[in-house]
Coordinates of C-alpha atoms in Angstrom, one line a residue:
M16 CA 60.1 115.0 -41.8
F17 CA 59.9 118.6 -40.6
T18 CA 62.9 120.3 -39.2
P19 CA 62.3 122.9 -36.5
V20 CA 63.8 126.2 -37.4
R21 CA 64.0 127.6 -33.9
S22 CA 67.7 128.5 -33.2
R23 CA 69.0 127.3 -29.9
I24 CA 71.6 129.6 -28.5
R25 CA 73.5 127.9 -25.7
T26 CA 76.3 128.8 -23.3
A27 CA 79.4 126.7 -23.7
A28 CA 78.8 123.0 -22.9
L29 CA 75.4 124.0 -21.7
A30 CA 76.9 124.9 -18.3
L31 CA 73.9 124.9 -16.1
S32 CA 73.3 125.8 -12.4
A33 CA 70.7 123.6 -10.8
I34 CA 67.8 124.4 -8.6
T35 CA 68.6 121.7 -6.1
A36 CA 66.0 122.8 -3.6
L37 CA 63.0 125.0 -3.9
A38 CA 61.5 126.6 -0.8
L39 CA 58.3 124.9 -0.3
G40 CA 55.3 127.1 -0.2
A41 CA 57.4 130.2 -0.9
T42 CA 55.6 132.8 -2.9
A43 CA 56.7 136.0 -4.5
T44 CA 54.7 139.2 -4.5
T45 CA 54.0 140.9 -7.8
G46 CA 55.1 144.3 -6.4
A47 CA 53.2 147.5 -6.3
A48 CA 50.2 147.7 -8.6
A49 CA 50.7 149.8 -11.8
A50 CA 48.2 150.8 -14.3
P51 CA 48.1 148.2 -17.1
A52 CA 48.3 149.2 -20.7
P53 CA 45.0 150.0 -22.5
A54 CA 43.0 147.0 -23.6
K55 CA 43.1 146.0 -27.2
Q56 CA 40.9 143.9 -29.5
G57 CA 42.2 140.9 -31.4
P58 CA 44.3 137.7 -31.0
T59 CA 46.7 137.1 -28.1
S60 CA 50.3 137.8 -29.2
V61 CA 53.1 135.7 -27.7
A62 CA 56.8 136.5 -27.6
Y63 CA 59.6 134.0 -26.8
V64 CA 62.8 135.7 -25.6
E65 CA 66.2 133.9 -25.7
V66 CA 67.4 135.2 -22.4
N67 CA 70.9 134.0 -23.0
N68 CA 71.2 137.0 -25.2
N69 CA 68.3 139.3 -24.8
S70 CA 66.3 141.1 -22.1
M71 CA 62.7 140.2 -21.2
L72 CA 62.0 143.9 -20.9
N73 CA 62.1 144.1 -24.7
V74 CA 58.6 142.6 -24.7
G75 CA 57.2 145.7 -23.0
K76 CA 58.8 148.1 -25.5
Y77 CA 56.1 147.6 -28.2
T78 CA 52.7 149.3 -28.0
L79 CA 50.1 149.9 -30.6
A80 CA 50.2 153.3 -32.3
N81 CA 46.4 153.4 -32.2
G82 CA 45.3 153.2 -28.6
G83 CA 48.6 152.4 -26.8
G84 CA 47.8 148.7 -26.0
N85 CA 50.6 146.2 -25.5
V86 CA 51.6 144.4 -28.7
F87 CA 52.5 141.3 -26.7
D88 CA 50.2 139.7 -24.2
V89 CA 52.4 136.7 -23.1
A90 CA 56.2 136.8 -22.7
V91 CA 58.0 133.5 -22.5
I92 CA 61.3 133.1 -20.7
F93 CA 63.4 130.8 -23.0
A94 CA 64.4 128.5 -21.4
A95 CA 64.8 126.4 -18.3
N96 CA 65.7 122.7 -18.7
I97 CA 64.6 119.3 -17.6
N98 CA 67.8 117.5 -16.7
Y99 CA 68.6 114.0 -15.4
N100 CA 70.3 113.4 -12.1
T101 CA 72.2 110.1 -12.6
G102 CA 72.7 109.7 -8.9
T103 CA 69.0 109.9 -7.9
K104 CA 67.8 108.7 -11.3
A105 CA 65.3 111.5 -11.4
A106 CA 64.4 114.4 -13.6
T107 CA 65.4 117.8 -12.2
L108 CA 64.6 121.4 -13.1
Y109 CA 67.7 123.3 -14.0
F110 CA 68.3 127.0 -14.9
N111 CA 71.4 128.2 -16.6
E112 CA 73.0 131.4 -15.3
N113 CA 71.0 133.6 -17.6
V114 CA 67.6 132.2 -16.7
Q115 CA 68.6 132.2 -13.1
R116 CA 69.5 135.9 -13.4
V117 CA 66.1 136.8 -14.8
L118 CA 64.4 134.9 -12.0
D119 CA 66.6 136.3 -9.2
N120 CA 65.9 139.8 -10.6
A121 CA 62.2 139.4 -11.0
A122 CA 61.5 142.8 -9.5
T123 CA 63.2 144.5 -12.5
Q124 CA 62.9 141.8 -15.2
I125 CA 59.5 140.4 -14.7
R126 CA 57.3 142.7 -12.6
P127 CA 57.5 145.6 -15.0
L128 CA 55.9 143.4 -17.7
Q129 CA 53.3 142.0 -15.3
Q130 CA 52.4 145.5 -14.2
R131 CA 51.6 146.4 -17.8
G132 CA 49.3 143.4 -18.0
I133 CA 51.7 141.1 -19.8
K134 CA 51.8 137.5 -18.5
V135 CA 55.3 136.0 -18.0
V136 CA 55.7 132.2 -18.5
L137 CA 58.7 130.0 -18.1
S138 CA 59.5 127.6 -21.0
V139 CA 61.0 124.2 -20.0
L140 CA 63.1 122.4 -22.6
G141 CA 65.0 119.1 -22.8
N142 CA 68.8 119.1 -22.4
H143 CA 70.2 116.0 -24.2
Q144 CA 70.4 114.0 -20.9
G145 CA 67.5 111.6 -21.5
A146 CA 65.0 113.2 -19.2
G147 CA 61.8 114.5 -20.9
F148 CA 58.2 115.0 -20.3
A149 CA 57.2 111.7 -21.9
N150 CA 59.4 109.2 -20.0
F151 CA 58.7 109.5 -16.3
P152 CA 58.8 106.0 -14.9
S153 CA 55.9 106.4 -12.6
Q154 CA 53.0 108.7 -11.7
Q155 CA 54.9 109.7 -8.5
A156 CA 58.0 110.7 -10.6
A157 CA 55.8 112.9 -12.8
S158 CA 54.1 114.5 -9.8
T159 CA 57.4 115.2 -8.2
F160 CA 58.6 117.1 -11.2
A161 CA 55.3 118.9 -11.5
K162 CA 55.8 120.2 -8.0
Q163 CA 59.2 121.5 -8.9
L164 CA 57.5 123.4 -11.7
S165 CA 54.7 124.8 -9.6
D166 CA 57.0 125.7 -6.7
T167 CA 59.1 127.7 -9.2
V168 CA 56.1 129.6 -10.5
A169 CA 55.1 130.4 -6.9
K170 CA 58.6 131.3 -5.7
Y171 CA 59.3 133.8 -8.5
G172 CA 55.8 135.1 -9.1
L173 CA 55.4 133.7 -12.6
D174 CA 52.2 133.3 -14.6
G175 CA 52.7 129.7 -15.8
I176 CA 54.7 127.0 -17.6
D177 CA 55.4 126.3 -21.3
F178 CA 56.3 122.7 -22.4
D179 CA 58.8 122.3 -25.2
D180 CA 59.6 118.6 -25.7
E181 CA 62.8 119.0 -27.8
Y182 CA 66.4 117.8 -27.2
A183 CA 65.5 115.3 -24.5
E184 CA 67.3 112.6 -26.3
Y185 CA 65.3 109.9 -24.7
G186 CA 67.3 106.9 -23.8
N187 CA 70.5 108.7 -22.8
N188 CA 71.9 107.9 -19.3
G189 CA 69.8 104.7 -19.3
T190 CA 66.5 106.6 -19.3
G191 CA 63.4 105.1 -20.8
Q192 CA 61.7 105.8 -24.1
P193 CA 58.5 107.8 -24.3
N194 CA 55.5 106.1 -22.7
A195 CA 51.8 106.8 -22.9
S196 CA 51.2 107.8 -19.4
S197 CA 54.0 110.2 -18.5
F198 CA 52.8 113.5 -19.9
V199 CA 49.2 112.9 -18.9
Y200 CA 50.4 112.4 -15.3
L201 CA 52.7 115.5 -15.4
V202 CA 50.1 117.9 -16.8
S203 CA 47.4 116.6 -14.6
A204 CA 49.5 117.1 -11.5
L205 CA 50.7 120.6 -12.6
R206 CA 47.1 121.7 -13.4
A207 CA 46.0 120.5 -9.9
N208 CA 48.9 122.4 -8.3
M209 CA 48.2 125.7 -10.2
P210 CA 44.6 125.8 -11.3
D211 CA 44.7 129.5 -12.3
K212 CA 48.0 129.7 -14.1
I213 CA 48.9 129.3 -17.7
I214 CA 50.0 125.9 -19.1
S215 CA 51.0 126.1 -22.8
L216 CA 52.3 123.6 -25.3
Y217 CA 54.9 124.1 -28.0
N218 CA 53.4 121.5 -30.2
I219 CA 56.4 119.2 -30.9
G220 CA 58.0 116.0 -29.7
P221 CA 56.8 112.8 -28.2
A222 CA 54.8 114.5 -25.4
A223 CA 52.7 116.5 -27.8
S224 CA 51.3 113.3 -29.3
R225 CA 50.6 111.6 -26.0
L226 CA 47.8 113.6 -24.5
S227 CA 45.4 110.8 -23.5
Y228 CA 45.9 107.8 -21.2
G229 CA 43.6 105.7 -19.0
G230 CA 40.5 107.6 -20.0
V231 CA 42.0 111.0 -19.2
D232 CA 42.6 113.5 -22.0
I233 CA 44.6 116.5 -20.9
S234 CA 43.9 118.7 -23.9
S235 CA 41.5 120.9 -22.0
K236 CA 44.1 121.4 -19.3
F237 CA 46.2 123.6 -21.6
D238 CA 45.5 127.3 -22.1
Y239 CA 47.3 127.6 -25.4
A240 CA 49.1 125.5 -28.0
W241 CA 51.1 126.7 -30.9
N242 CA 52.8 125.7 -34.2
P243 CA 56.6 125.2 -33.6
Y244 CA 57.7 125.8 -37.2
Y245 CA 58.5 129.4 -37.9
G246 CA 57.4 131.0 -41.1
T247 CA 54.6 128.3 -41.6
W248 CA 51.0 127.7 -40.9
Q249 CA 50.1 124.5 -39.1
V250 CA 47.1 123.9 -36.8
P251 CA 48.3 122.2 -33.6
G252 CA 46.8 118.7 -33.3
I253 CA 45.1 119.2 -29.9
A254 CA 41.4 119.4 -29.1
L255 CA 41.3 123.1 -28.0
P256 CA 39.0 125.9 -29.4
K257 CA 40.4 128.1 -32.1
S258 CA 40.7 130.9 -29.5
K259 CA 43.5 129.0 -27.8
L260 CA 45.5 127.9 -30.9
S261 CA 48.2 129.6 -32.9
P262 CA 48.7 127.9 -36.3
A263 CA 50.9 130.9 -37.3
A264 CA 54.5 131.1 -36.1
V265 CA 57.1 133.7 -37.0
E266 CA 60.7 134.4 -36.1
I267 CA 61.1 138.1 -35.7
G268 CA 63.8 139.3 -38.0
G269 CA 63.9 135.8 -39.5
T270 CA 60.5 135.5 -41.1
S271 CA 59.9 137.9 -44.0
Q272 CA 57.5 140.8 -43.3
S273 CA 55.2 139.7 -46.1
T274 CA 55.0 136.1 -44.6
A275 CA 54.3 137.5 -41.1
A276 CA 51.6 139.7 -42.5
N277 CA 50.0 136.8 -44.5
L278 CA 50.0 134.6 -41.5
A279 CA 48.4 137.3 -39.3
R280 CA 45.8 137.9 -42.0
R281 CA 45.0 134.2 -42.1
T282 CA 44.8 134.1 -38.3
V283 CA 42.1 136.7 -38.3
S284 CA 40.2 135.5 -41.3
E285 CA 40.1 131.9 -40.0
G286 CA 39.1 132.9 -36.5
Y287 CA 42.2 131.8 -34.5
G288 CA 42.9 133.5 -31.2
V289 CA 46.7 133.4 -30.8
Y290 CA 49.7 134.6 -32.8
L291 CA 53.2 133.2 -31.9
T292 CA 56.5 135.0 -32.3
Y293 CA 60.0 133.9 -31.4
N294 CA 63.4 135.6 -30.8
L295 CA 62.5 139.1 -29.9
D296 CA 65.8 140.9 -29.5
G297 CA 66.9 144.3 -28.4
A298 CA 66.9 146.0 -31.8
D299 CA 64.1 148.3 -33.0
R300 CA 61.9 145.6 -34.7
S301 CA 58.9 147.9 -35.2
A302 CA 58.9 147.3 -38.9
D303 CA 58.8 143.6 -38.5
V304 CA 56.3 143.8 -35.7
S305 CA 54.0 146.3 -37.5
A306 CA 53.8 143.8 -40.4
F307 CA 51.6 141.6 -38.3
T308 CA 50.0 144.1 -35.9
R309 CA 48.4 145.9 -38.9
E310 CA 46.7 142.6 -39.7
L311 CA 45.9 141.6 -36.2
Y312 CA 44.9 144.9 -34.6
G313 CA 44.6 147.4 -37.4
S314 CA 47.6 149.4 -36.1
D315 CA 51.3 149.9 -36.5
A316 CA 53.6 149.0 -33.6
H317 CA 55.5 151.7 -31.7
Y318 CA 58.9 151.0 -30.2
T319 CA 60.0 152.8 -27.1
P320 CA 63.8 152.2 -26.4

């Protein structure tokens, strides 16, 4: 059995504030247009940020020394939660105070990245309450949660949703065990709600192995899928082209520079199109980042405080 090495930093007792109602149809503007960073050639680089401790703006502080392009193409807000309302017996989208702060301050925490050409995606994670992506009791329940997700993307002007099926603890609070239809219904409804936004898969948990039901395979509805085990190489088991897969996964500051470089070199040599990183913090990590940018893009990374 593999053990995920992602660290999960939580506030005490996972004190969360709920999004109890989302303004239907509300949309957020992306602010005044700004010139994006210069284009670059090479794989898409992804950065997860633990916003309980670090700023999303760190993602925009790294550029390529050669050409000035963004090091990172996708920034992931880690993480919102799928919670369980024991009164209504339904899954509910929750944000802790740190995630909520990022969303409420989108003008200063999200728009600067988007204006540079960096996509900003919200990760959604289980929260030990029994609710998960793989145990909706009906298609309607899955569709209702999908609407909470797409309403959030619209309300805060985000670029998509990332699914991370960990820590659900299926069965808690009388919830069901994973079923075959749930994730298929959820992703199908979400893709219908937001046809032009990113949907990505952190390739772990019961949902990740339940991608087909009733003749419908949702693999092609994902934009990206990535390996969840940092410091390793593992091709996600999903029928997507290599251009949308990240078999490499590194924890910045936690994976050695030599391993990060080797994984990046393999990404290029084997023709994969995505490179996943986790836990970008506020320190100058240019040495760690340069270890993989030299292999991916032929350039060191430059850090701007």
